[in-house]
Short mmCIF file of C-alpha atoms in Angstrom, two decimals:
data_model
loop_
_atom_site.label_atom_id
_atom_site.label_comp_id
_atom_site.label_asym_id
_atom_site.label_seq_id
_atom_site.Cartn_x
_atom_site.Cartn_y
_atom_site.Cartn_z
CA UNK M 1 -14.29 -12.09 -18.10
CA UNK M 2 -13.49 -15.71 -18.91
CA UNK M 3 -13.57 -16.96 -15.30
CA UNK M 4 -16.49 -16.68 -12.89
CA UNK M 5 -15.41 -14.77 -9.78
CA UNK M 6 -15.02 -16.74 -6.53
CA UNK M 7 -16.96 -16.02 -3.35
CA UNK M 8 -15.25 -14.50 -0.31
CA UNK M 9 -14.34 -16.94 2.44
CA UNK M 10 -15.69 -14.46 4.99
CA UNK M 11 -16.84 -10.86 5.36
CA UNK M 12 -15.94 -8.83 8.46
CA UNK M 13 -18.35 -6.13 9.60
CA UNK M 14 -19.57 -4.45 12.76
CA UNK M 15 -21.81 -1.48 13.41
CA UNK M 16 -19.13 0.65 15.08
CA UNK M 17 -16.50 0.31 12.35
CA UNK M 18 -17.88 2.31 9.43
CA UNK M 19 -15.99 2.85 6.16
CA UNK M 20 -12.45 1.40 6.11
CA UNK M 21 -9.50 3.27 4.59
CA UNK M 22 -6.53 0.99 5.28
CA UNK M 23 -5.56 -2.58 6.16
CA UNK M 24 -2.55 -4.58 7.35
CA UNK M 25 -1.96 -8.12 8.55
CA UNK M 26 -0.03 -8.98 11.71
CA UNK M 27 1.55 -12.44 11.72
CA UNK M 28 -1.23 -13.67 9.40
CA UNK M 29 -3.74 -14.39 12.20
CA UNK M 30 -4.66 -10.77 12.94
CA UNK M 31 -5.96 -8.08 10.60
CA UNK M 32 -5.95 -4.39 11.51
CA UNK M 33 -8.31 -1.91 9.87
CA UNK M 34 -8.02 1.89 9.93
CA UNK M 35 -11.32 3.72 9.50
CA UNK M 36 -12.47 7.08 8.21
CA UNK M 37 -13.58 7.88 11.78
CA UNK M 38 -10.01 7.74 13.11
CA UNK M 39 -10.29 4.34 14.81
CA UNK M 40 -8.28 1.12 14.49
CA UNK M 41 -10.09 -2.22 14.69
CA UNK M 42 -8.16 -5.41 15.41
CA UNK M 43 -9.78 -8.54 13.93
CA UNK M 44 -8.88 -12.01 15.17
CA UNK M 45 -8.95 -14.28 12.11
CA UNK M 46 -9.36 -17.41 14.25
CA UNK M 47 -12.72 -16.19 15.55
CA UNK M 48 -13.50 -13.54 12.89
CA UNK M 49 -14.39 -11.10 15.66
CA UNK M 50 -13.00 -7.72 16.55
CA UNK M 51 -11.08 -8.28 19.78
CA UNK M 52 -9.97 -4.65 20.23
CA UNK M 53 -10.63 -1.20 18.83
CA UNK M 54 -9.30 2.20 19.86
CA UNK M 55 -9.42 5.78 18.64
CA UNK M 56 -6.37 7.66 17.36
CA UNK M 57 -8.06 10.96 16.58
CA UNK M 58 -10.72 12.52 14.40
CA UNK M 59 -8.93 12.22 11.06
CA UNK M 60 -9.22 9.19 8.70
CA UNK M 61 -6.41 6.65 8.96
CA UNK M 62 -4.82 6.50 5.53
CA UNK M 63 -2.23 3.74 6.11
CA UNK M 64 -1.33 1.01 8.60
CA UNK M 65 1.79 -1.17 8.92
CA UNK M 66 2.83 -3.80 11.45
CA UNK M 67 6.23 -5.30 12.25
CA UNK M 68 6.51 -8.19 14.70
CA UNK M 69 6.16 -5.86 17.68
CA UNK M 70 5.27 -2.40 16.37
CA UNK M 71 2.19 -0.82 14.79
CA UNK M 72 2.59 2.25 12.57
CA UNK M 73 -0.34 4.48 11.64
CA UNK M 74 -0.68 7.41 9.26
CA UNK M 75 -3.53 9.91 9.59
CA UNK M 76 -4.94 12.27 6.99
CA UNK M 77 -2.88 15.39 7.46
CA UNK M 78 0.30 13.30 7.52
CA UNK M 79 0.85 12.53 11.22
CA UNK M 80 2.77 9.28 11.73
CA UNK M 81 2.49 7.40 15.03
CA UNK M 82 4.58 4.42 16.20
CA UNK M 83 2.85 2.13 18.72
CA UNK M 84 4.36 -0.60 20.89
CA UNK M 85 2.38 -3.73 21.77
CA UNK M 86 1.26 -4.26 25.37
CA UNK M 87 -0.66 -7.03 27.14
CA UNK M 88 -3.90 -5.11 26.68
CA UNK M 89 -3.41 -3.34 23.36
CA UNK M 90 -1.08 -0.67 22.01
CA UNK M 91 0.86 2.18 23.59
CA UNK M 92 1.72 5.38 21.71
CA UNK M 93 5.51 5.73 21.60
CA UNK M 94 6.59 8.22 18.91
CA UNK M 95 4.56 10.85 17.06
CA UNK M 96 5.98 12.43 13.91
CA UNK M 97 3.99 15.53 12.96
CA UNK M 98 3.67 16.32 9.28
CA UNK M 99 2.03 18.89 7.09
CA UNK M 100 0.65 16.85 4.22
CA UNK M 101 -2.90 17.26 2.93
CA UNK M 102 -2.90 14.81 -0.01
CA UNK M 103 -3.79 11.13 -0.18
CA UNK M 104 -0.32 9.57 -0.53
CA UNK M 105 0.10 6.50 1.68
CA UNK M 106 3.21 5.70 3.66
CA UNK M 107 5.10 2.50 2.74
CA UNK M 108 7.05 0.20 5.07
CA UNK M 109 10.14 -1.32 3.46
CA UNK M 110 11.73 -4.32 5.16
CA UNK M 111 15.41 -5.05 4.73
CA UNK M 112 15.67 -8.68 3.62
CA UNK M 113 18.97 -9.13 5.48
CA UNK M 114 17.66 -7.85 8.83
CA UNK M 115 14.33 -8.62 10.50
CA UNK M 116 14.71 -5.58 12.76
CA UNK M 117 15.58 -3.00 10.12
CA UNK M 118 12.40 -1.48 8.71
CA UNK M 119 12.32 1.79 6.81
CA UNK M 120 9.20 3.92 6.70
CA UNK M 121 8.69 6.10 3.64
CA UNK M 122 6.09 8.80 4.27
CA UNK M 123 4.92 12.10 2.73
CA UNK M 124 5.91 14.94 5.00
CA UNK M 125 4.84 18.02 3.07
CA UNK M 126 3.64 18.88 -0.43
CA UNK M 127 6.37 17.19 -2.47
CA UNK M 128 8.89 15.82 0.07
CA UNK M 129 9.37 12.24 1.26
CA UNK M 130 10.70 11.28 4.67
CA UNK M 131 12.64 8.03 5.19
CA UNK M 132 12.78 6.81 8.78
CA UNK M 133 14.47 3.75 10.33
CA UNK M 134 11.84 2.46 12.75
CA UNK M 135 14.42 1.07 15.17
CA UNK M 136 15.92 4.57 15.47
CA UNK M 137 12.80 6.71 15.20
CA UNK M 138 13.99 9.36 17.65
CA UNK M 139 16.61 10.57 15.20
CA UNK M 140 15.90 12.71 12.17
CA UNK M 141 14.68 11.08 8.98
CA UNK M 142 16.40 11.33 5.63
CA UNK M 143 14.52 13.75 3.39
CA UNK M 144 14.00 13.43 -0.37
CA UNK M 145 13.22 16.97 -1.52
CA UNK M 146 12.96 17.85 -5.23
CA UNK M 147 14.84 20.93 -6.37
CA UNK M 148 12.05 23.08 -7.79
CA UNK M 149 14.56 25.20 -9.71
CA UNK M 150 15.95 22.21 -11.61
CA UNK M 151 12.75 20.21 -12.25
CA UNK M 152 9.35 20.68 -13.87
CA UNK M 153 6.56 21.74 -11.52
CA UNK M 154 5.74 18.43 -9.82
CA UNK M 155 2.96 19.35 -7.43
CA UNK M 156 2.01 17.04 -4.57
CA UNK M 157 3.65 13.64 -4.09
CA UNK M 158 0.84 11.10 -4.65
CA UNK M 159 2.41 7.64 -4.37
CA UNK M 160 5.78 5.91 -4.11
CA UNK M 161 7.42 2.50 -4.05
CA UNK M 162 10.84 1.72 -2.51
CA UNK M 163 12.77 -1.19 -4.05
CA UNK M 164 16.23 -2.70 -4.14
CA UNK M 165 18.37 -3.35 -7.19
CA UNK M 166 22.01 -4.52 -7.23
CA UNK M 167 22.24 -3.98 -3.45
CA UNK M 168 21.14 -0.37 -3.82
CA UNK M 169 17.90 1.07 -2.49
CA UNK M 170 15.75 3.26 -4.76
CA UNK M 171 12.39 4.96 -4.41
CA UNK M 172 10.07 5.57 -7.35
CA UNK M 173 7.73 8.49 -6.58
CA UNK M 174 4.73 9.68 -8.57
CA UNK M 175 3.66 13.31 -8.40
CA UNK M 176 0.50 15.27 -9.16
CA UNK M 177 1.91 16.44 -12.50
CA UNK M 178 2.25 12.85 -13.72
CA UNK M 179 6.03 12.83 -13.40
CA UNK M 180 7.69 9.78 -11.86
CA UNK M 181 11.00 10.47 -10.15
CA UNK M 182 13.50 7.70 -9.30
CA UNK M 183 15.53 8.50 -6.19
CA UNK M 184 18.83 6.85 -5.22
CA UNK M 185 18.68 6.53 -1.41
CA UNK M 186 22.44 6.19 -0.95
CA UNK M 187 23.09 9.63 -2.41
CA UNK M 188 19.68 11.25 -1.98
CA UNK M 189 19.88 12.24 -5.65
CA UNK M 190 17.47 11.85 -8.55
CA UNK M 191 18.65 9.35 -11.17
CA UNK M 192 15.72 9.66 -13.58
CA UNK M 193 12.49 11.54 -14.24
CA UNK M 194 9.75 10.54 -16.69
CA UNK M 195 6.18 11.67 -17.35
CA UNK M 196 3.24 9.27 -17.44
CA UNK M 197 -0.35 10.38 -16.62
CA UNK M 198 -1.42 13.26 -14.40
CA UNK M 199 -2.48 12.61 -10.81
CA UNK M 200 -1.35 8.99 -10.31
CA UNK M 201 -3.04 7.36 -7.30
CA UNK M 202 -1.10 4.12 -6.82
CA UNK M 203 2.09 2.38 -7.94
CA UNK M 204 3.62 -1.03 -7.30
CA UNK M 205 6.80 -2.57 -8.67
CA UNK M 206 8.42 -6.00 -8.52
CA UNK M 207 12.20 -5.85 -8.83
CA UNK M 208 12.48 -9.60 -9.47
CA UNK M 209 10.50 -9.49 -12.72
CA UNK M 210 11.40 -5.83 -13.39
CA UNK M 211 7.82 -4.79 -14.01
CA UNK M 212 5.55 -2.26 -12.35
CA UNK M 213 1.98 -0.99 -12.56
CA UNK M 214 0.44 2.45 -12.11
CA UNK M 215 -3.21 3.34 -11.53
CA UNK M 216 -5.03 6.64 -11.29
CA UNK M 217 -8.22 8.47 -12.22
CA UNK M 218 -8.14 7.27 -15.84
CA UNK M 219 -9.56 4.15 -17.46
CA UNK M 220 -6.31 2.17 -17.72
CA UNK M 221 -3.45 0.58 -15.82
CA UNK M 222 -0.01 1.58 -17.11
CA UNK M 223 2.85 -0.92 -16.96
CA UNK M 224 6.54 -0.02 -16.85
CA UNK M 225 10.05 -1.38 -16.31
CA UNK M 226 13.57 -0.04 -15.74
CA UNK M 227 16.58 -0.09 -17.97
CA UNK M 228 18.73 -1.82 -15.37
CA UNK M 229 22.11 -0.30 -16.29
CA UNK M 230 20.98 3.32 -16.17
CA UNK M 231 17.85 2.90 -14.00
CA UNK M 232 15.87 4.79 -16.63
CA UNK M 233 12.09 4.48 -16.30
CA UNK M 234 10.55 2.83 -19.39
CA UNK M 235 6.83 3.01 -20.02
CA UNK M 236 5.42 -0.22 -21.50
CA UNK M 237 1.81 -1.08 -22.32
CA UNK M 238 -1.59 0.04 -21.04
CA UNK M 239 -4.37 -2.25 -19.77
CA UNK M 240 -7.86 -0.89 -20.45
CA UNK M 241 -10.41 -0.74 -17.62
CA UNK M 242 -14.16 -0.77 -18.06
CA UNK M 243 -14.68 1.96 -15.43
CA UNK M 244 -12.35 4.81 -14.55
CA UNK M 245 -10.56 5.37 -11.27
CA UNK M 246 -8.29 3.27 -9.03
CA UNK M 247 -7.42 3.89 -5.38
CA UNK M 248 -4.96 1.03 -4.92
CA UNK M 249 -2.99 -1.52 -6.89
CA UNK M 250 -1.11 -4.45 -5.33
CA UNK M 251 1.17 -7.16 -6.73
CA UNK M 252 0.72 -10.38 -4.76
CA UNK M 253 3.76 -11.67 -2.89
CA UNK M 254 4.22 -14.69 -5.17
CA UNK M 255 4.18 -12.58 -8.39
CA UNK M 256 1.32 -14.66 -9.83
CA UNK M 257 -1.36 -11.96 -9.94
CA UNK M 258 -1.93 -8.31 -9.21
CA UNK M 259 -5.18 -6.72 -8.06
CA UNK M 260 -6.63 -3.23 -8.38
CA UNK M 261 -9.26 -1.54 -6.23
CA UNK M 262 -11.59 0.77 -8.12
CA UNK M 263 -13.83 3.72 -7.49
CA UNK M 264 -16.66 1.53 -8.80
CA UNK M 265 -16.31 -0.91 -5.87
CA UNK M 266 -14.72 -3.60 -8.05
CA UNK M 267 -11.56 -5.57 -7.40
CA UNK M 268 -9.98 -6.61 -10.70
CA UNK M 269 -7.56 -9.52 -10.79
CA UNK M 270 -4.90 -9.78 -13.51
CA UNK M 271 -2.27 -12.37 -14.36
CA UNK M 272 1.17 -10.95 -13.56
CA UNK M 273 2.83 -13.01 -16.30
CA UNK M 274 0.47 -12.21 -19.20
CA UNK M 275 -1.27 -9.09 -17.77
CA UNK M 276 -4.58 -10.63 -18.84
CA UNK M 277 -7.70 -9.91 -16.75
CA UNK M 278 -8.75 -13.01 -14.80
CA UNK M 279 -11.79 -12.04 -12.73
CA UNK M 280 -13.75 -9.15 -11.23
CA UNK M 281 -14.84 -9.32 -7.57
CA UNK M 282 -18.14 -7.54 -6.92
CA UNK M 283 -18.72 -8.25 -3.21
CA UNK M 284 -18.55 -4.56 -2.33
CA UNK M 285 -21.82 -3.25 -3.75
CA UNK M 286 -21.58 0.42 -2.80
CA UNK M 287 -18.67 2.82 -2.53
CA UNK M 288 -15.05 2.63 -3.62
CA UNK M 289 -12.41 0.05 -2.75
CA UNK M 290 -9.88 1.79 -0.51
CA UNK M 291 -7.20 -0.81 0.25
CA UNK M 292 -6.01 -4.35 -0.51
CA UNK M 293 -3.65 -6.39 1.69
CA UNK M 294 -2.18 -9.90 1.40
CA UNK M 295 -1.17 -12.17 4.27
CA UNK M 296 2.48 -13.22 4.05
CA UNK M 297 1.61 -16.87 4.73
CA UNK M 298 -1.34 -19.22 5.29
CA UNK M 299 -4.11 -18.16 7.66
CA UNK M 300 -4.90 -21.12 9.91
CA UNK M 301 -8.67 -20.85 9.55
CA UNK M 302 -8.55 -21.39 5.77
CA UNK M 303 -5.15 -23.12 5.46
CA UNK M 304 -4.18 -20.69 2.68
CA UNK M 305 -2.84 -17.16 2.23
CA UNK M 306 -5.67 -14.62 2.26
CA UNK M 307 -6.35 -11.34 0.47
CA UNK M 308 -8.26 -8.70 2.45
CA UNK M 309 -10.22 -5.91 0.74
CA UNK M 310 -11.49 -2.75 2.45
CA UNK M 311 -14.32 -0.63 1.13
CA UNK M 312 -16.35 2.47 1.82
CA UNK M 313 -19.31 0.13 2.34
CA UNK M 314 -18.11 -0.54 5.92
CA UNK M 315 -17.04 -4.13 5.39
CA UNK M 316 -13.84 -6.13 4.83
CA UNK M 317 -13.98 -9.09 2.48
CA UNK M 318 -11.51 -12.00 2.78
CA UNK M 319 -10.54 -14.06 -0.27
CA UNK M 320 -8.65 -17.26 -1.00
CA UNK M 321 -7.40 -16.71 -4.55
CA UNK M 322 -4.93 -19.60 -4.46
CA UNK M 323 -7.57 -22.31 -5.04
#
């Protein structure tokens, strides 16, 4: 690579935590980590210490999300739990049982016009997606269920990305077969289906620049866009990787870079404009990268937005990629 990789600004670790599966920021100054042992650790980024940890169950925590006042967790096996904040920690409020055995992560979509309206997209069985308004979680979720009689055999839903275009909400979902299905949320109907590579692991899409990225077990990142009039999925170019296998891929909030987390323990940074590789982060020496999260604004300690990286090596690295 042309640029020497930076050093992390800090590395979070403690003996009780173990391998980390999932991350999310809360109001920039707190970072929550979900572990393979079924625990959640809350890290205070002003002291860089874990101020709280609690056990959900015995299953790994595959995804975490946080609104201003609510924590959402997803366990392996699909169970979704909504937690309210208390003076001493978190209280379990709503549990949504599921029957999902894959590795698809839930996604929290925030309505730009309403701070209180958050929609949780989550896998709820082999190939179905549930869509739940978190401020009305007691009511039934909308279900996106493929019609097996009308479609190719899709297999398990592996990843998805909700996005808005022309005031309409869509969800792009990748399935075990390598098919990507574009759902129109207003009608619950499929507007397009296209085939890419089998067993996709991660997808991200930026509606502003109309470009997305897909990663999986292969040795490349696939880019795509949409034909805006018809919302047809259009495959673009491939970016070669030195080592195969990605668990996560994230476009940064400012659309300047995107980062991938690999099975080889490497975080690869790419320019979003040119798609050129910029640097490789090698802080995690053993085990795969499991999750990447960006703060939505500056973290006081470092006076800059921070990227957090979780690995199977039982540590969380924090990076300032803006300087």
